[in-house]
Each structure stands twice: as structure tokens, then as C-alpha cells.
Amino acid sequence: MSPEIAIETVPSQIVAGIEFSTTMENLPADMSGAIKTLLSESADPAITVLGPVMAVYTEEMRHDGPWSCEVCVPVADGLIDHPVLTTHELAGGRVATLTHAGSYSGLKAAYEVIFDWFTEHGHTYAGAPREIYLNSPRDVSEAELLTRIEFPVVPATS
């Protein structure tokens, strides 16, 4: 059974994060390292984290070279002068969303489902997709992992 896809409106939010360059081959290790640094740096008592870790794919993933990605967390206020984290507003708006249950290795199939859904319904991509990690492999088994995919969308007109 395929995951359910819905169009929702999400609010803009201030995020603190780390941008990094990666490749398909290095993504798991690079993402893990960036998240580890993000969690360590955002544990600062001066930072009020408001939600779970997210990855924002700021450039299209390529099989033939590096591309940029960001890991971030929503925060209460922008950071003025942090040595590692940068802040910005993550745009809100209409997103196509689905929640993937299970291993991160299954995310590729979840993206294929959402890409097919865009094509079938005539919707248009409208920005960088993001993954919101609703729980952590530190706290639950691989089978219990939940990842919400949000893909900015311009719905097709009927």
C-alpha cells in the first residue's frame, strides 16, 4: 500500500542549520555527521529548539557530482553570531506531503511515489523538498522511524 499524499499549508519558520555539500554515495555519512553537529550545537541553552530535525535539499540531487543540502531545526529566534549554525526563514506555503514509515533506505521509493503523484495529477514542483524526522534511530527501531516529506507544490487547476 502506498503512503497517502495530501496537500497542506505549512507556516514559515525560522530555522538554525548547517549547509553541506554531498554526493549520492556520501549522503548517509555526510547527513549523519551534519545532524550530529547540529544536535550538539543546538543543545546550547541560549537556543530554543521548537521542533524536529529536518533536511532541506537546496539543490537537485545529482548522480554525477556534488550538490548542497541543509540540516536544520526550527528555533524561537534567529541567532545573531553563532560560530557554526546559520539562521534563515524557511518558507511556508502549500506542500504535498506524505509520511514514510520505516528505514531511511526506503525514502527513495517514497520520493518515487510522490513524483508519480505529481505527474498523475499535473501538479508543479515549487521549491526545495524537505524531510522532517519525526523520531530518531536513537529512540525507536528502524521499522518505527517516521519521516515526513514536504514538497512545495503549485496544484493543477481543475
Coordinates of N, CA and C in Angstrom, one line a residue:
M1 N 0.8 -1.2 0.0 CA 0.0 0.0 0.0 C 0.9 1.2 0.0
S2 N 0.6 2.2 -0.9 CA 1.4 3.4 -1.0 C 1.0 4.4 0.1
P3 N 1.9 5.2 0.6 CA 1.5 6.2 1.6 C 0.6 7.2 1.0
E4 N -0.3 7.8 1.9 CA -1.3 8.8 1.5 C -0.5 10.1 1.2
I5 N -0.9 10.8 0.2 CA -0.3 12.1 -0.2 C -1.4 13.1 0.0
A6 N -1.1 14.2 0.6 CA -2.1 15.3 0.8 C -1.4 16.6 0.5
I7 N -2.2 17.6 0.1 CA -1.7 19.0 0.0 C -2.2 19.7 1.3
E8 N -1.2 20.3 1.9 CA -1.4 21.1 3.2 C -0.7 22.4 3.0
T9 N -1.1 23.4 3.9 CA -0.4 24.6 4.0 C 0.4 24.6 5.3
V10 N 1.7 24.9 5.2 CA 2.5 24.9 6.4 C 3.0 26.3 6.6
P11 N 3.3 26.7 7.9 CA 3.7 28.1 8.1 C 5.2 28.3 7.8
S12 N 5.6 29.5 7.6 CA 7.0 29.8 7.5 C 7.6 29.6 8.9
Q13 N 8.9 29.4 9.0 CA 9.5 29.2 10.3 C 11.0 29.6 10.3
I14 N 11.5 30.1 11.4 CA 12.9 30.4 11.5 C 13.6 29.1 11.8
V15 N 14.7 28.8 11.1 CA 15.5 27.6 11.4 C 16.9 28.0 11.6
A16 N 17.6 27.1 12.3 CA 19.0 27.2 12.5 C 19.6 25.9 11.9
G17 N 20.6 26.1 11.1 CA 21.1 24.9 10.5 C 22.5 25.0 9.9
I18 N 22.9 23.9 9.3 CA 24.2 23.7 8.7 C 24.1 23.3 7.2
E19 N 24.7 24.0 6.3 CA 24.6 23.6 4.9 C 25.9 22.8 4.6
F20 N 25.8 21.8 3.8 CA 27.0 21.0 3.4 C 26.8 20.5 2.0
S21 N 27.9 20.1 1.4 CA 27.9 19.5 0.1 C 28.1 18.0 0.2
T22 N 27.4 17.3 -0.6 CA 27.4 15.8 -0.6 C 27.3 15.2 -2.0
T23 N 27.4 13.9 -2.0 CA 27.1 13.2 -3.2 C 26.1 12.0 -2.9
M24 N 25.5 11.4 -3.8 CA 24.7 10.2 -3.6 C 25.4 9.2 -2.7
E25 N 26.6 8.9 -3.1 CA 27.4 7.9 -2.4 C 27.7 8.3 -0.9
N26 N 27.9 9.6 -0.7 CA 28.3 10.0 0.6 C 27.2 10.5 1.5
L27 N 26.0 10.6 0.9 CA 24.9 11.2 1.6 C 24.6 10.6 3.0
P28 N 24.5 9.3 3.2 CA 24.3 8.8 4.6 C 25.3 9.3 5.6
A29 N 26.6 9.2 5.3 CA 27.6 9.6 6.2 C 27.6 11.1 6.4
D30 N 27.5 11.8 5.3 CA 27.5 13.3 5.4 C 26.3 13.8 6.2
M31 N 25.1 13.2 6.0 CA 23.9 13.6 6.7 C 24.0 13.3 8.1
S32 N 24.5 12.1 8.5 CA 24.7 11.7 9.8 C 25.6 12.6 10.6
G33 N 26.8 13.0 10.0 CA 27.7 13.9 10.6 C 27.2 15.3 10.8
A34 N 26.4 15.8 9.8 CA 25.8 17.1 9.9 C 24.8 17.1 11.0
I35 N 24.0 16.1 11.1 CA 22.9 16.0 12.1 C 23.6 16.0 13.5
K36 N 24.6 15.2 13.6 CA 25.3 15.1 14.9 C 25.8 16.5 15.3
T37 N 26.4 17.2 14.4 CA 26.9 18.6 14.7 C 25.8 19.5 15.0
L38 N 24.7 19.4 14.3 CA 23.5 20.2 14.5 C 22.9 20.0 15.9
L39 N 22.8 18.8 16.3 CA 22.2 18.4 17.6 C 23.2 18.9 18.7
S40 N 24.4 18.8 18.5 CA 25.4 19.3 19.5 C 25.3 20.8 19.7
E41 N 25.4 21.5 18.5 CA 25.4 22.9 18.6 C 24.1 23.5 19.0
S42 N 23.0 22.9 18.7 CA 21.6 23.4 19.0 C 21.3 23.1 20.5
A43 N 22.1 22.3 21.2 CA 21.8 22.0 22.6 C 22.2 23.1 23.5
D44 N 22.8 24.2 22.9 CA 23.2 25.4 23.6 C 22.0 25.9 24.4
P45 N 22.1 26.2 25.7 CA 20.9 26.7 26.4 C 20.3 28.0 25.9
A46 N 21.1 28.8 25.1 CA 20.6 30.0 24.5 C 19.8 29.8 23.3
I47 N 19.7 28.6 22.8 CA 18.9 28.3 21.6 C 17.6 27.5 22.0
T48 N 16.5 28.0 21.6 CA 15.2 27.3 21.9 C 14.8 26.6 20.7
V49 N 14.9 25.3 20.7 CA 14.5 24.5 19.5 C 13.0 24.2 19.6
L50 N 12.3 24.4 18.5 CA 10.8 24.2 18.6 C 10.3 23.0 17.9
G51 N 11.2 22.2 17.2 CA 10.7 21.1 16.5 C 11.8 20.1 16.1
P52 N 11.5 19.1 15.3 CA 12.4 18.0 15.0 C 13.4 18.5 13.9
V53 N 14.4 17.7 13.8 CA 15.5 17.9 12.7 C 14.8 17.7 11.4
M54 N 15.3 18.6 10.4 CA 14.8 18.4 9.0 C 16.1 18.5 8.1
A55 N 15.9 17.9 6.9 CA 16.9 18.1 5.9 C 16.1 18.8 4.8
V56 N 16.8 19.8 4.2 CA 16.2 20.6 3.1 C 17.2 20.4 1.9
Y57 N 16.7 19.9 0.8 CA 17.5 19.6 -0.4 C 17.5 20.9 -1.2
T58 N 18.5 21.8 -0.9 CA 18.6 23.1 -1.6 C 19.0 23.0 -3.0
E59 N 19.5 22.0 -3.5 CA 19.9 21.7 -4.9 C 19.4 20.4 -5.3
E60 N 19.1 20.2 -6.6 CA 18.7 18.9 -7.1 C 19.8 17.9 -6.9
M61 N 19.4 16.7 -6.4 CA 20.3 15.6 -6.2 C 20.8 15.2 -7.6
R62 N 22.1 15.0 -7.7 CA 22.7 14.5 -9.0 C 23.5 13.3 -8.7
H63 N 23.5 12.4 -9.7 CA 24.3 11.2 -9.6 C 25.7 11.4 -10.1
D64 N 26.0 12.5 -10.8 CA 27.3 12.8 -11.4 C 28.1 13.8 -10.7
G65 N 27.8 14.2 -9.5 CA 28.6 15.2 -8.8 C 28.0 15.7 -7.5
P66 N 28.6 16.6 -6.8 CA 28.1 17.1 -5.5 C 27.0 18.0 -5.7
W67 N 26.2 18.2 -4.6 CA 25.1 19.1 -4.5 C 24.9 19.5 -3.1
S68 N 24.2 20.6 -2.8 CA 24.1 21.1 -1.5 C 22.8 20.6 -0.8
C69 N 22.9 20.5 0.5 CA 21.9 20.1 1.4 C 22.0 20.9 2.7
E70 N 20.9 21.0 3.4 CA 21.0 21.7 4.7 C 20.3 20.8 5.7
V71 N 20.8 20.7 7.0 CA 20.1 20.1 8.1 C 19.8 21.3 9.0
C72 N 18.6 21.3 9.6 CA 18.2 22.4 10.4 C 17.1 22.0 11.4
V73 N 16.9 22.9 12.4 CA 15.8 22.7 13.4 C 15.1 24.1 13.5
P74 N 13.8 24.0 13.7 CA 13.1 25.3 13.9 C 13.5 25.9 15.3
V75 N 13.7 27.2 15.3 CA 14.1 27.8 16.6 C 13.2 29.0 16.9
A76 N 13.2 29.4 18.1 CA 12.4 30.5 18.6 C 12.9 31.9 18.0
D77 N 14.2 32.1 17.9 CA 14.7 33.4 17.5 C 15.9 33.1 16.6
G78 N 16.2 34.1 15.7 CA 17.4 33.9 14.9 C 18.6 34.1 15.7
L79 N 19.7 33.4 15.3 CA 20.9 33.5 16.0 C 21.7 34.7 15.4
I80 N 22.3 35.5 16.2 CA 23.0 36.7 15.7 C 24.4 36.3 15.2
D81 N 25.2 35.6 16.0 CA 26.6 35.4 15.7 C 27.0 34.0 16.2
H82 N 26.5 33.0 15.7 CA 26.8 31.6 16.1 C 28.0 31.1 15.2
P83 N 29.0 30.5 15.8 CA 30.1 30.1 15.0 C 29.9 28.9 14.0
V84 N 28.8 28.2 14.2 CA 28.6 27.0 13.3 C 27.2 27.1 12.6
L85 N 26.2 27.5 13.3 CA 24.8 27.5 12.8 C 24.5 28.8 12.1
T86 N 23.7 28.7 11.1 CA 23.2 29.9 10.5 C 21.7 29.9 10.5
T87 N 21.0 31.0 10.5 CA 19.6 31.0 10.6 C 19.0 31.7 9.4
H88 N 17.8 31.3 9.0 CA 17.0 32.0 8.0 C 15.6 31.5 8.1
E89 N 14.8 32.2 7.3 CA 13.4 31.8 7.3 C 13.1 30.7 6.3
L90 N 12.6 29.6 6.7 CA 12.2 28.5 5.8 C 10.8 28.8 5.4
A91 N 10.6 29.0 4.1 CA 9.3 29.5 3.5 C 8.2 28.5 3.8
G92 N 7.1 29.0 4.1 CA 5.9 28.2 4.3 C 5.1 28.1 3.0
G93 N 3.9 27.7 3.0 CA 3.1 27.6 1.8 C 2.5 26.3 1.6
R94 N 2.0 26.0 0.4 CA 1.4 24.8 0.1 C 2.4 23.7 -0.2
V95 N 2.3 22.5 0.4 CA 3.2 21.4 0.2 C 2.4 20.2 0.0
A96 N 2.9 19.3 -0.9 CA 2.5 17.9 -1.0 C 3.2 17.2 0.1
T97 N 2.5 16.4 0.8 CA 3.2 15.7 2.0 C 2.8 14.3 2.0
L98 N 3.8 13.5 2.5 CA 3.5 12.1 2.8 C 4.4 11.7 4.0
T99 N 4.0 10.7 4.7 CA 4.8 10.3 5.8 C 5.3 8.8 5.5
H100 N 6.6 8.7 5.5 CA 7.2 7.4 5.2 C 7.5 6.7 6.6
A101 N 7.1 5.5 6.7 CA 7.3 4.7 7.9 C 8.4 3.6 7.5
G102 N 9.5 3.6 8.3 CA 10.5 2.6 8.1 C 11.9 3.2 7.9
S103 N 12.8 2.4 7.5 CA 14.2 2.7 7.3 C 14.3 3.9 6.3
Y104 N 15.4 4.7 6.6 CA 15.7 5.8 5.7 C 16.1 5.3 4.3
S105 N 16.5 4.0 4.2 CA 16.8 3.5 2.9 C 15.6 3.4 2.0
G106 N 14.4 3.4 2.6 CA 13.2 3.4 1.8 C 12.7 4.7 1.3
L107 N 13.4 5.8 1.7 CA 13.0 7.1 1.3 C 13.0 7.3 -0.3
K108 N 13.9 6.6 -0.9 CA 13.9 6.7 -2.4 C 12.6 6.3 -3.0
A109 N 12.1 5.2 -2.5 CA 10.8 4.7 -3.0 C 9.7 5.7 -2.7
A110 N 9.7 6.3 -1.5 CA 8.7 7.3 -1.1 C 8.7 8.5 -2.1
Y111 N 9.9 8.9 -2.4 CA 10.1 10.0 -3.4 C 9.5 9.6 -4.8
E112 N 9.7 8.4 -5.2 CA 9.2 7.9 -6.5 C 7.7 8.0 -6.4
V113 N 7.1 7.6 -5.3 CA 5.6 7.7 -5.2 C 5.1 9.1 -5.3
I114 N 5.8 10.1 -4.7 CA 5.4 11.5 -4.7 C 5.6 12.0 -6.1
F115 N 6.7 11.7 -6.8 CA 7.0 12.2 -8.1 C 5.9 11.6 -9.1
D116 N 5.5 10.4 -9.0 CA 4.5 9.8 -9.8 C 3.2 10.6 -9.6
W117 N 2.9 10.9 -8.3 CA 1.7 11.6 -7.9 C 1.6 13.0 -8.6
F118 N 2.8 13.7 -8.6 CA 2.9 15.0 -9.2 C 2.5 14.8 -10.7
T119 N 3.1 13.9 -11.4 CA 2.8 13.6 -12.8 C 1.4 13.3 -13.1
E120 N 0.8 12.3 -12.3 CA -0.5 11.9 -12.5 C -1.6 13.0 -12.3
H121 N -1.3 13.9 -11.4 CA -2.3 15.0 -11.1 C -1.9 16.3 -11.8
G122 N -0.8 16.4 -12.5 CA -0.5 17.6 -13.2 C 0.0 18.8 -12.3
H123 N 0.4 18.4 -11.1 CA 0.9 19.5 -10.2 C 2.4 19.9 -10.6
T124 N 2.8 21.0 -10.1 CA 4.1 21.6 -10.4 C 5.0 21.7 -9.1
Y125 N 6.2 21.2 -9.2 CA 7.1 21.4 -8.1 C 7.3 22.9 -7.9
A126 N 7.4 23.4 -6.6 CA 7.5 24.8 -6.3 C 8.6 25.1 -5.4
G127 N 9.6 24.3 -5.2 CA 10.7 24.6 -4.3 C 11.4 23.3 -3.8
A128 N 12.3 23.6 -2.9 CA 13.2 22.5 -2.4 C 12.4 21.6 -1.4
P129 N 12.5 20.3 -1.7 CA 11.8 19.3 -0.8 C 12.5 19.3 0.6
R130 N 11.8 18.9 1.6 CA 12.3 18.7 2.9 C 11.9 17.5 3.5
E131 N 12.7 16.9 4.4 CA 12.4 15.7 5.2 C 12.4 16.1 6.6
I132 N 11.3 15.8 7.3 CA 11.2 16.1 8.8 C 11.3 14.8 9.5
Y133 N 12.3 14.6 10.3 CA 12.5 13.3 11.0 C 11.7 13.4 12.3
L134 N 10.5 12.7 12.3 CA 9.6 12.8 13.4 C 10.0 12.0 14.6
N135 N 10.9 11.1 14.5 CA 11.6 10.4 15.6 C 13.0 10.1 15.2
S136 N 13.7 9.4 16.0 CA 15.1 9.2 15.8 C 15.5 7.7 16.0
P137 N 16.5 7.3 15.2 CA 17.0 5.9 15.4 C 17.6 5.7 16.8
R138 N 17.9 6.8 17.5 CA 18.4 6.6 18.9 C 17.2 6.2 19.8
D139 N 15.9 6.5 19.4 CA 14.8 6.2 20.3 C 13.9 5.1 19.9
V140 N 13.9 4.8 18.6 CA 13.0 3.8 18.1 C 13.7 2.8 17.1
S141 N 13.1 1.7 16.9 CA 13.7 0.7 15.9 C 13.6 1.3 14.5
E142 N 14.4 0.7 13.6 CA 14.4 1.2 12.2 C 13.0 1.1 11.6
A143 N 12.3 0.0 11.9 CA 10.9 -0.2 11.4 C 9.9 0.9 11.9
E144 N 10.2 1.5 13.0 CA 9.3 2.5 13.6 C 9.7 4.0 13.2
L145 N 10.7 4.1 12.4 CA 11.1 5.5 12.0 C 10.0 6.1 11.2
L146 N 9.7 7.4 11.4 CA 8.8 8.2 10.7 C 9.4 9.4 10.1
T147 N 9.3 9.6 8.8 CA 9.9 10.7 8.1 C 8.8 11.4 7.3
R148 N 8.5 12.6 7.5 CA 7.5 13.4 6.8 C 8.2 14.1 5.6
I149 N 7.8 13.9 4.4 CA 8.3 14.5 3.2 C 7.4 15.7 2.9
E150 N 7.9 16.9 2.7 CA 7.1 18.0 2.3 C 7.8 18.5 1.0
F151 N 6.9 18.7 0.0 CA 7.4 19.1 -1.3 C 6.6 20.3 -1.7
P152 N 7.1 21.6 -1.7 CA 6.3 22.7 -2.2 C 5.7 22.4 -3.5
V153 N 4.4 22.8 -3.6 CA 3.6 22.5 -4.8 C 2.7 23.6 -5.2
V154 N 2.6 23.7 -6.5 CA 1.5 24.5 -7.2 C 0.5 23.5 -7.7
P155 N -0.7 23.4 -7.1 CA -1.6 22.4 -7.6 C -2.1 22.8 -9.0
A156 N -2.4 21.7 -9.7 CA -3.0 21.9 -11.1 C -4.4 22.5 -10.9
T157 N -4.8 23.3 -11.8 CA -6.2 23.8 -11.8 C -7.1 22.8 -12.4
S158 N -8.3 22.7 -11.9 CA -9.3 21.7 -12.3 C -10.0 22.1 -13.6

